[in-house]
CSV table of C-alpha atoms in Angstrom, one decimal:
chain,number,residue,atom,x,y,z
A,22,MET,CA,-87.3,71.0,12.3
A,23,ALA,CA,-83.8,71.1,11.2
A,24,ALA,CA,-81.3,71.4,14.1
A,25,SER,CA,-79.3,74.5,14.1
A,26,MET,CA,-75.5,74.2,14.2
A,27,ALA,CA,-72.9,75.9,16.3
A,28,SER,CA,-69.3,75.2,17.0
A,29,CYS,CA,-68.1,74.3,20.4
A,30,GLN,CA,-65.6,76.7,22.0
A,31,ALA,CA,-63.6,74.2,24.0
A,32,CYS,CA,-63.1,70.4,24.3
A,33,ARG,CA,-64.2,70.3,27.9
A,34,THR,CA,-66.9,68.0,29.2
A,35,CYS,CA,-68.3,70.4,31.7
A,36,LEU,CA,-68.7,73.2,29.1
A,37,PHE,CA,-70.2,70.8,26.6
A,38,ALA,CA,-72.8,69.7,29.2
A,39,ARG,CA,-73.6,73.3,30.1
A,40,ASN,CA,-74.3,74.3,26.5
A,41,LEU,CA,-76.3,71.1,25.9
A,42,GLN,CA,-78.6,72.1,28.7
A,43,ARG,CA,-79.1,75.7,27.4
A,44,PHE,CA,-79.6,74.6,23.7
A,45,PRO,CA,-81.2,71.2,23.7
A,46,ASN,CA,-81.9,71.2,19.9
A,47,THR,CA,-78.4,72.2,19.0
A,48,ARG,CA,-75.7,69.8,17.7
A,49,PHE,CA,-72.2,70.9,18.7
A,50,VAL,CA,-69.3,70.0,16.6
A,51,HIS,CA,-65.6,70.9,16.6
A,52,LYS,CA,-64.2,73.7,14.4
A,53,THR,CA,-61.9,71.3,12.7
A,54,SER,CA,-64.8,69.1,11.6
A,55,PRO,CA,-66.0,69.0,8.0
A,56,ALA,CA,-69.2,70.7,9.1
A,57,CYS,CA,-67.4,73.8,10.4
A,58,LEU,CA,-65.1,73.9,7.3
A,59,GLY,CA,-68.0,74.2,4.9
A,60,GLY,CA,-68.3,70.5,4.2
A,61,GLN,CA,-64.8,70.3,2.8
A,62,ALA,CA,-63.0,67.4,4.5
A,63,THR,CA,-59.2,67.2,4.6
A,64,ALA,CA,-57.7,64.6,2.3
A,65,PRO,CA,-56.8,61.5,4.3
A,66,ASN,CA,-53.3,60.0,4.2
A,67,ASP,CA,-53.2,57.3,1.6
A,68,THR,CA,-50.1,55.6,3.2
A,69,ILE,CA,-51.0,52.6,5.3
A,70,ILE,CA,-48.3,51.5,7.8
A,71,ILE,CA,-48.6,47.8,8.7
A,72,PRO,CA,-47.1,47.1,12.1
A,73,THR,CA,-44.3,44.5,12.4
A,74,ARG,CA,-45.7,41.0,13.0
A,75,LYS,CA,-44.8,39.5,16.3
A,76,PRO,CA,-44.2,35.7,16.2
A,77,ARG,CA,-46.6,33.8,18.4
A,78,ASP,CA,-47.2,30.1,18.8
A,79,ALA,CA,-50.5,28.3,18.8
A,80,TYR,CA,-50.9,28.7,22.6
A,81,ALA,CA,-50.2,32.5,22.8
A,82,VAL,CA,-53.9,33.4,23.1
A,83,LEU,CA,-54.5,30.7,25.7
A,84,GLN,CA,-51.5,31.9,27.7
A,85,ALA,CA,-52.7,35.5,27.6
A,86,LEU,CA,-56.2,34.4,28.8
A,87,GLY,CA,-54.7,32.2,31.5
A,88,ASN,CA,-52.8,35.1,33.0
A,89,THR,CA,-56.0,37.0,33.6
A,90,VAL,CA,-57.5,34.3,35.9
A,91,GLY,CA,-56.1,32.7,39.0
A,92,LYS,CA,-56.3,29.2,40.5
A,93,ASP,CA,-58.7,28.6,43.3
A,94,PRO,CA,-56.6,27.5,46.3
A,95,THR,CA,-59.5,25.9,48.0
A,96,GLY,CA,-60.6,23.8,45.0
A,97,GLN,CA,-60.0,20.2,44.4
A,98,PRO,CA,-57.2,19.1,42.0
A,99,TYR,CA,-58.2,18.5,38.4
A,100,ILE,CA,-57.7,14.8,38.8
A,101,TYR,CA,-60.8,14.6,41.0
A,102,HIS,CA,-64.4,15.2,40.2
A,103,ASP,CA,-65.8,18.7,40.3
A,104,ASP,CA,-69.0,17.6,42.1
A,105,PRO,CA,-68.5,18.4,45.8
A,106,HIS,CA,-70.6,15.4,46.8
A,107,LEU,CA,-68.1,13.1,45.0
A,108,ALA,CA,-64.9,14.9,46.1
A,109,PRO,CA,-62.6,12.6,48.1
A,110,ARG,CA,-62.2,13.4,51.8
A,111,SER,CA,-59.4,11.0,52.9
A,112,MET,CA,-56.1,9.7,51.6
A,113,ARG,CA,-57.7,6.4,50.9
A,114,GLU,CA,-60.4,7.9,48.7
A,115,ARG,CA,-57.8,10.0,46.8
A,116,ARG,CA,-55.7,6.9,46.2
A,117,ASP,CA,-58.8,5.0,44.9
A,118,TYR,CA,-59.7,7.9,42.6
A,119,ARG,CA,-56.2,8.0,41.1
A,120,ARG,CA,-56.2,4.3,40.6
A,121,SER,CA,-59.6,4.3,39.0
A,122,LEU,CA,-58.4,7.0,36.6
A,123,GLU,CA,-55.4,5.0,35.7
A,124,SER,CA,-57.6,1.9,35.3
A,125,GLY,CA,-59.8,3.8,32.9
A,126,ARG,CA,-56.8,4.7,30.8
A,127,LYS,CA,-55.6,1.1,30.7
A,128,ALA,CA,-59.1,-0.1,29.8
A,129,ALA,CA,-59.2,2.3,26.9
A,130,GLN,CA,-55.9,1.1,25.7
A,131,PHE,CA,-57.1,-2.5,26.1
A,132,VAL,CA,-60.0,-1.8,23.8
A,133,ILE,CA,-57.7,-0.1,21.3
A,134,GLN,CA,-55.3,-3.0,21.2
A,135,LYS,CA,-58.1,-5.6,21.0
A,136,ASN,CA,-59.7,-3.8,17.9
A,137,PRO,CA,-56.9,-1.7,16.4
A,138,LYS,CA,-58.6,-1.4,13.0
A,139,LEU,CA,-61.5,0.6,14.4
A,140,PHE,CA,-59.2,3.3,15.7
A,141,LEU,CA,-56.3,3.5,13.2
A,142,SER,CA,-58.5,5.3,10.7
A,143,TYR,CA,-59.3,8.1,13.3
A,144,GLN,CA,-55.9,9.8,13.8
A,145,HIS,CA,-56.6,13.5,14.3
A,146,ASP,CA,-54.6,14.3,17.4
A,147,GLU,CA,-51.7,16.8,17.1
A,148,PRO,CA,-49.1,16.1,18.1
A,149,LYS,CA,-49.4,12.4,17.8
A,150,ILE,CA,-48.6,10.3,20.8
A,151,GLU,CA,-47.2,7.1,19.5
A,152,SER,CA,-47.4,5.2,22.8
A,153,LEU,CA,-51.2,5.5,22.9
A,154,TYR,CA,-51.7,3.9,19.6
A,155,PRO,CA,-51.7,0.1,19.0
A,156,PRO,CA,-48.7,-1.5,17.4
A,157,LEU,CA,-48.6,-1.4,13.6
A,158,PRO,CA,-50.0,-4.6,12.0
A,159,GLU,CA,-47.1,-4.7,9.6
A,160,TYR,CA,-43.9,-2.7,9.1
A,161,ALA,CA,-43.1,-0.6,6.0
A,162,MET,CA,-39.5,-1.8,6.0
A,163,LYS,CA,-39.4,-5.6,5.5
A,164,ASP,CA,-35.9,-6.0,4.0
A,165,PRO,CA,-33.0,-6.4,6.5
A,166,GLY,CA,-31.1,-3.3,7.2
A,167,ASP,CA,-30.6,-0.4,9.6
A,168,GLU,CA,-33.9,1.3,8.7
A,169,ALA,CA,-35.9,-1.9,9.4
A,170,ILE,CA,-34.2,-2.3,12.8
A,171,MET,CA,-34.8,1.3,13.8
A,172,GLU,CA,-38.4,1.1,12.7
A,173,ARG,CA,-39.0,-1.7,15.2
A,174,VAL,CA,-36.9,0.0,17.9
A,175,ASP,CA,-39.1,3.1,17.6
A,176,GLU,CA,-42.1,0.9,18.1
A,177,ASN,CA,-40.5,-0.8,21.2
A,178,ASP,CA,-40.8,-4.1,19.5
A,179,ILE,CA,-38.0,-6.0,21.3
A,180,LYS,CA,-38.6,-9.4,19.6
A,181,GLY,CA,-39.1,-7.9,16.1
A,182,ALA,CA,-36.0,-5.6,16.4
A,183,TRP,CA,-33.8,-8.5,17.6
A,184,GLU,CA,-35.0,-10.8,14.9
A,185,MET,CA,-34.4,-8.1,12.2
A,186,TYR,CA,-30.9,-7.6,13.6
A,187,GLN,CA,-30.1,-11.3,13.3
A,188,SER,CA,-31.5,-11.3,9.8
A,189,THR,CA,-29.4,-8.3,8.8
A,190,VAL,CA,-26.2,-10.0,10.2
A,191,GLN,CA,-27.0,-13.3,8.4
A,192,ALA,CA,-27.6,-11.4,5.2
A,193,GLY,CA,-24.0,-10.2,5.4
A,194,GLN,CA,-24.9,-6.6,6.0
A,195,GLU,CA,-23.0,-4.5,8.5
A,196,VAL,CA,-25.1,-2.8,11.2
A,197,SER,CA,-24.0,0.8,12.0
A,198,LEU,CA,-22.8,1.7,15.5
A,199,GLU,CA,-25.7,4.1,16.0
A,200,THR,CA,-28.3,1.5,15.2
A,201,SER,CA,-26.6,-1.1,17.4
A,202,ASN,CA,-26.5,1.3,20.3
A,203,ALA,CA,-30.2,2.2,19.9
A,204,LEU,CA,-31.1,-1.5,19.9
A,205,LEU,CA,-28.7,-2.0,22.9
A,206,ASP,CA,-30.6,0.7,24.8
A,207,LEU,CA,-33.9,-1.1,24.2
A,208,LEU,CA,-32.5,-4.5,25.3
A,209,CYS,CA,-30.8,-3.2,28.4
A,210,PHE,CA,-33.9,-1.3,29.5
A,211,HIS,CA,-36.1,-4.3,29.4
A,212,GLY,CA,-33.5,-6.8,30.5
A,213,ASN,CA,-34.0,-9.7,28.2
A,214,GLN,CA,-37.7,-9.6,28.8
A,215,ALA,CA,-40.1,-8.8,26.0
A,216,ARG,CA,-42.4,-6.0,27.0
A,217,PRO,CA,-45.8,-7.5,27.8
A,218,SER,CA,-48.7,-6.1,25.8
A,219,LEU,CA,-51.6,-4.4,27.6
A,220,VAL,CA,-53.9,-7.3,26.8
A,221,GLU,CA,-51.5,-9.7,28.5
A,222,LEU,CA,-51.3,-7.4,31.6
A,223,VAL,CA,-55.1,-7.2,31.8
A,224,ASP,CA,-55.6,-10.9,31.4
A,225,LYS,CA,-52.9,-11.5,34.1
A,226,SER,CA,-54.6,-9.1,36.5
A,227,ILE,CA,-58.0,-10.6,35.9
A,228,ALA,CA,-56.6,-14.1,36.6
A,229,THR,CA,-54.9,-12.9,39.8
A,230,ALA,CA,-58.1,-11.2,41.0
A,231,GLN,CA,-60.0,-14.4,40.4
A,232,GLU,CA,-57.4,-16.4,42.3
A,233,LEU,CA,-57.6,-14.0,45.2
A,234,GLN,CA,-61.3,-14.1,45.2
A,235,ALA,CA,-61.3,-17.9,45.2
A,236,ALA,CA,-58.8,-18.0,48.0
A,237,LEU,CA,-60.8,-15.5,50.1
A,238,LYS,CA,-63.9,-17.6,49.6
A,239,ASP,CA,-62.1,-20.7,50.8
A,240,ASP,CA,-60.7,-18.9,53.8
A,241,THR,CA,-64.2,-17.7,54.7
A,242,GLN,CA,-65.6,-21.2,54.5
A,243,GLU,CA,-62.8,-22.6,56.6
A,244,GLU,CA,-63.4,-19.9,59.2
A,245,GLU,CA,-67.1,-20.7,59.3
A,246,LEU,CA,-66.3,-24.4,59.8
A,247,ASP,CA,-63.6,-23.8,62.4
A,248,GLU,CA,-65.4,-21.1,64.3
A,249,ASP,CA,-66.9,-23.5,66.8
A,250,ALA,CA,-63.6,-25.3,67.3
A,251,ILE,CA,-61.6,-22.2,68.3
A,252,LYS,CA,-62.0,-21.6,72.0
A,253,GLY,CA,-60.2,-19.6,74.5
A,254,GLU,CA,-58.2,-16.4,74.4
A,255,ALA,CA,-54.9,-18.2,74.2
A,256,GLU,CA,-55.7,-19.8,70.9
A,257,GLU,CA,-57.0,-16.5,69.6
A,258,ALA,CA,-53.8,-14.8,70.6
A,259,GLU,CA,-51.7,-17.5,68.9
A,260,SER,CA,-53.8,-17.1,65.7
A,261,VAL,CA,-53.2,-13.3,65.7
A,262,SER,CA,-49.5,-13.9,66.3
A,263,ALA,CA,-49.3,-16.3,63.4
A,264,GLN,CA,-51.1,-13.9,61.1
A,265,LYS,CA,-48.6,-11.1,62.1
A,266,SER,CA,-45.7,-13.5,61.4
A,267,ASP,CA,-47.1,-14.4,58.0
A,268,ALA,CA,-47.6,-10.8,57.1
A,269,LYS,CA,-44.0,-10.1,58.2
A,270,ASP,CA,-42.7,-13.0,56.1
A,271,LYS,CA,-44.7,-11.7,53.1
A,272,ARG,CA,-43.2,-8.2,53.4
A,273,LYS,CA,-39.7,-9.7,53.7
A,274,LYS,CA,-40.3,-11.8,50.6
A,275,ARG,CA,-41.5,-8.8,48.6
A,276,LYS,CA,-38.4,-6.9,49.7
A,277,GLN,CA,-36.2,-9.8,48.6
A,278,ASP,CA,-38.0,-10.0,45.3
A,279,GLN,CA,-37.5,-6.3,44.7
A,280,PHE,CA,-33.7,-6.8,44.7
A,281,GLU,CA,-33.7,-10.2,43.0
A,282,VAL,CA,-31.2,-10.3,40.1
A,283,THR,CA,-33.2,-10.4,36.9
A,284,TRP,CA,-30.3,-10.0,34.6
A,285,ILE,CA,-29.6,-13.2,32.7
A,286,ASP,CA,-26.0,-14.1,31.8
A,287,GLY,CA,-25.5,-14.2,28.0
A,288,ASN,CA,-28.7,-12.5,27.2
A,289,GLU,CA,-29.4,-10.7,23.9
A,290,ALA,CA,-27.9,-7.5,25.3
A,291,GLU,CA,-24.6,-9.1,26.1
A,292,GLN,CA,-24.6,-10.9,22.7
A,293,LEU,CA,-25.2,-7.6,20.9
A,294,PHE,CA,-22.5,-5.9,23.0
A,295,GLU,CA,-19.9,-8.6,22.1
A,296,ALA,CA,-20.9,-8.4,18.4
A,297,ILE,CA,-20.2,-4.6,18.2
A,298,LYS,CA,-16.8,-4.4,16.7
A,299,GLU,CA,-16.1,-0.7,17.4
A,300,LYS,CA,-17.6,0.0,20.8
A,301,ASN,CA,-17.8,3.5,22.3
A,302,GLY,CA,-18.7,5.0,25.7
A,303,HIS,CA,-22.4,4.9,24.9
A,304,SER,CA,-22.2,1.1,24.4
A,305,TYR,CA,-20.6,0.5,27.8
A,306,SER,CA,-22.8,3.1,29.5
A,307,ALA,CA,-26.0,1.4,28.2
A,308,LEU,CA,-24.9,-2.0,29.4
A,309,ILE,CA,-23.9,-0.7,32.9
A,310,GLN,CA,-27.3,1.0,33.3
A,311,GLY,CA,-29.1,-2.1,32.3
A,312,MET,CA,-27.2,-4.3,34.7
A,313,VAL,CA,-27.9,-1.9,37.6
A,314,LYS,CA,-31.5,-1.6,36.7
A,315,HIS,CA,-31.9,-5.4,36.9
A,316,ASN,CA,-29.8,-5.7,40.1
A,317,ALA,CA,-26.6,-7.2,38.5
A,318,HIS,CA,-24.5,-4.7,40.5
A,319,VAL,CA,-21.3,-6.6,40.7
A,320,LYS,CA,-21.3,-7.2,36.9
A,321,ALA,CA,-21.9,-3.5,36.4
A,322,PHE,CA,-18.8,-2.5,38.3
A,323,ASN,CA,-16.8,-5.2,36.5
A,324,MET,CA,-17.9,-3.7,33.2
A,325,TYR,CA,-17.0,-0.2,34.6
A,326,ASN,CA,-13.5,-1.4,35.4
A,327,GLU,CA,-13.1,-2.9,31.9
A,328,MET,CA,-14.3,0.4,30.5
A,329,GLN,CA,-11.7,2.3,32.5
A,330,GLN,CA,-8.9,0.0,31.3
A,331,LYS,CA,-9.9,0.5,27.7
A,332,LYS,CA,-9.9,4.3,28.2
A,333,TYR,CA,-13.6,4.7,27.4
A,334,ILE,CA,-15.5,7.5,29.2
A,335,PRO,CA,-19.0,6.7,30.6
A,336,ASP,CA,-21.8,9.3,30.5
A,337,VAL,CA,-23.3,10.9,33.6
A,338,ARG,CA,-26.3,8.5,33.6
A,339,ALA,CA,-23.9,5.5,33.9
A,340,TYR,CA,-22.2,7.2,36.9
A,341,ASN,CA,-25.6,7.9,38.5
A,342,ALA,CA,-26.5,4.2,38.1
A,343,LEU,CA,-23.1,3.1,39.6
A,344,ILE,CA,-23.7,5.5,42.6
A,345,GLU,CA,-27.0,3.8,43.3
A,346,ALA,CA,-25.4,0.4,43.2
A,347,VAL,CA,-22.6,1.1,45.7
A,348,PRO,CA,-24.5,-0.1,48.8
A,349,PHE,CA,-25.0,-3.5,47.2
A,350,ILE,CA,-21.3,-4.2,46.8
A,351,ARG,CA,-20.0,-2.7,50.1
A,352,ASP,CA,-21.4,-3.5,53.5
A,353,ASN,CA,-19.2,-1.1,55.7
A,354,PRO,CA,-20.6,2.4,55.6
A,355,GLU,CA,-17.1,3.9,55.5
A,356,ASP,CA,-16.3,1.8,52.5
A,357,VAL,CA,-19.5,2.9,50.8
A,358,TRP,CA,-18.5,6.6,51.2
A,359,GLN,CA,-15.0,5.8,49.9
A,360,VAL,CA,-16.4,4.3,46.7
A,361,LEU,CA,-18.7,7.3,46.3
A,362,GLU,CA,-15.7,9.6,46.7
A,363,GLN,CA,-13.8,7.7,44.1
A,364,LEU,CA,-16.7,7.9,41.6
A,365,LEU,CA,-17.2,11.6,42.1
A,366,LYS,CA,-13.5,12.3,41.8
A,367,GLN,CA,-13.3,10.3,38.6
A,368,MET,CA,-16.2,12.3,37.2
A,369,SER,CA,-14.3,15.5,38.0
A,370,LYS,CA,-11.2,14.1,36.4
A,371,GLU,CA,-13.1,13.2,33.2
A,372,ASP,CA,-14.8,16.6,33.2
A,373,ILE,CA,-18.3,15.2,33.5
A,374,GLN,CA,-20.6,17.7,35.1
A,375,PRO,CA,-22.8,16.1,37.8
A,376,THR,CA,-26.6,16.7,37.7
A,377,LEU,CA,-29.4,16.9,40.2
A,378,TYR,CA,-29.9,13.2,39.7
A,379,THR,CA,-26.2,12.6,40.6
A,380,PHE,CA,-26.5,14.3,44.0
A,381,ASN,CA,-29.9,12.8,44.8
A,382,ALA,CA,-28.4,9.4,44.2
A,383,VAL,CA,-25.6,10.2,46.6
A,384,MET,CA,-28.1,11.4,49.2
A,385,ARG,CA,-30.2,8.3,48.8
A,386,VAL,CA,-27.2,6.2,49.4
A,387,LEU,CA,-26.4,8.2,52.6
A,388,THR,CA,-30.0,7.5,53.9
A,389,LYS,CA,-29.1,3.8,54.3
A,390,ASN,CA,-26.7,4.7,57.2
A,391,ARG,CA,-27.6,7.7,59.3
A,392,ASP,CA,-24.3,8.0,61.1
A,393,VAL,CA,-22.3,8.5,57.9
A,394,GLY,CA,-25.2,10.6,56.4
A,395,ARG,CA,-25.2,13.1,59.2
A,396,PHE,CA,-21.5,13.7,58.7
A,397,TYR,CA,-21.5,14.0,54.9
A,398,GLY,CA,-25.1,15.0,54.1
A,399,MET,CA,-24.7,18.8,54.5
A,400,GLN,CA,-21.4,18.6,52.7
A,401,VAL,CA,-23.1,17.2,49.6
A,402,ILE,CA,-25.8,19.9,49.7
A,403,ASN,CA,-23.2,22.6,50.1
A,404,GLU,CA,-21.3,21.2,47.1
A,405,MET,CA,-24.5,21.3,45.1
A,406,LYS,CA,-25.1,24.9,45.8
A,407,ALA,CA,-21.4,25.7,45.1
A,408,ILE,CA,-21.6,24.5,41.5
A,409,GLY,CA,-25.0,26.1,40.9
A,410,ILE,CA,-27.4,23.2,41.3
A,411,GLU,CA,-30.4,24.0,43.5
A,412,PRO,CA,-31.5,21.1,45.7
A,413,SER,CA,-34.9,19.7,45.0
A,414,LEU,CA,-37.6,18.5,47.3
A,415,GLY,CA,-36.3,15.0,47.0
A,416,THR,CA,-32.9,16.1,48.2
A,417,TYR,CA,-34.4,17.6,51.3
A,418,ALA,CA,-36.5,14.5,51.8
A,419,SER,CA,-33.3,12.4,51.9
A,420,LEU,CA,-31.8,14.9,54.4
A,421,LEU,CA,-34.9,14.5,56.6
A,422,ASN,CA,-34.5,10.7,56.5
A,423,ILE,CA,-30.9,11.1,57.6
A,424,HIS,CA,-31.3,13.4,60.5
A,425,VAL,CA,-34.8,12.7,61.8
A,426,ASN,CA,-35.2,9.4,63.8
A,427,PRO,CA,-38.7,8.1,63.6
A,428,LYS,CA,-38.4,7.1,67.3
A,429,TYR,CA,-37.4,10.5,68.5
A,430,PRO,CA,-38.8,13.0,65.9
A,431,VAL,CA,-39.0,16.0,68.2
A,432,LYS,CA,-35.5,15.9,69.5
A,433,GLN,CA,-33.9,15.9,66.1
A,434,ALA,CA,-36.3,18.2,64.2
A,435,ASN,CA,-34.0,21.2,64.1
A,436,VAL,CA,-33.0,20.4,60.5
A,437,LEU,CA,-36.6,20.7,59.5
A,438,TYR,CA,-36.6,24.4,60.4
A,439,ASP,CA,-33.5,25.0,58.3
A,440,ILE,CA,-35.1,23.3,55.4
A,441,LEU,CA,-38.2,25.4,55.7
A,442,ASP,CA,-36.1,28.5,55.8
A,443,ASP,CA,-34.5,27.5,52.5
A,444,LEU,CA,-37.8,26.7,50.9
A,445,GLU,CA,-39.5,29.9,52.1
A,446,ASP,CA,-40.8,32.1,49.2
A,447,GLN,CA,-40.0,29.4,46.6
A,448,GLU,CA,-42.4,27.6,44.2
A,449,PHE,CA,-42.7,23.9,44.6
A,450,VAL,CA,-41.8,22.4,41.2
A,451,LEU,CA,-41.2,18.6,40.8
A,452,ARG,CA,-37.8,18.2,39.3
A,453,HIS,CA,-36.9,14.7,40.4
A,454,PRO,CA,-39.0,11.5,40.7
A,455,ARG,CA,-38.4,11.4,44.5
A,456,ASP,CA,-39.6,15.0,45.1
A,457,GLU,CA,-43.1,13.8,46.0
A,458,PHE,CA,-41.6,11.9,49.0
A,459,PHE,CA,-41.0,15.2,50.7
A,460,PHE,CA,-44.7,15.3,51.6
A,461,PHE,CA,-44.9,11.8,53.0
């Protein structure tokens, strides 16, 4: 049976429901519908208005979806396994997990460098990360020139870039200042030492592990042979004391090796620097940073003095390196602070804006002497805030090292409350390599 038709009197849900109960076989429509108008529909508007396109990047959809979900505060970091039975429960296990992950990455790179031809044909990553790819078997630019040098510099091929530079000079061609500075940056960073390949690093680590395993085996055999010969508590105490002394000597030797001068006089970087006819501030700054990085602190300041005499202006990174080198050329804490003041005043005179790295370098120098650091530490932080630089976690970590004595942590912990007040309602963002030391 065909359903009868009636027009609804109002667009109200309650009225529609009441009529639907009274007339179950009736279909209700609006008076403005084509059915109420005798089947004559109004002509639609033929004009289509296309909205203005909003520019979005490739990650806009992912960012929109990411804002709809939150991060589980009780969950493990992404670096660890999701399986709760394999989740680390101590600092040692976390360290082992991080090291195993890094070892897996190095193992993958080792395989890639051992068999580069198997992987060079599968380059589908976007953007391409050049450092994860094996070095090119041959370069496109073989003739001497700036382009050939820059091609090898971009690949971090120290030996190849230096040989191409020498070939270019021997061919009678002039190397531009920009190319020379780029090569100088590479040489100063590595300090006359060719960057070892991952294959060499892995082979060296395997050989070291085998030597340690053999030494441990020999020590175990000696202990088994000498076990019956060792008698008495006095001999055992003497053995323990000797072991502690050996461990202390090893730590002292590692500390000395850490600050051993690895900059070789007359190396390729110095040769290139002397060969540059028209030097600029970048040339001097690169050499200063390389000398400081490889513990030639006195030579770095001599180069800085020569730079000042020739009216060249170093960049802020060169000043940061010089600030870190001040404790190695001055022993008296007051003299250290005077040199720091001179460097900072010279930066202001040359209109060089200090950065977060500059102030963190100053704070790190002040941690080497707590008496001077307690007097000037807060002044440095106030100066940071005055010029609009927000202290990072690494800055506060240095301040804690200055004010808190490990022997009496409770008596001098008032500064900790001030730091926590400053960090209240702030997001922890790592802005400096030393920021992570705030939590240790």
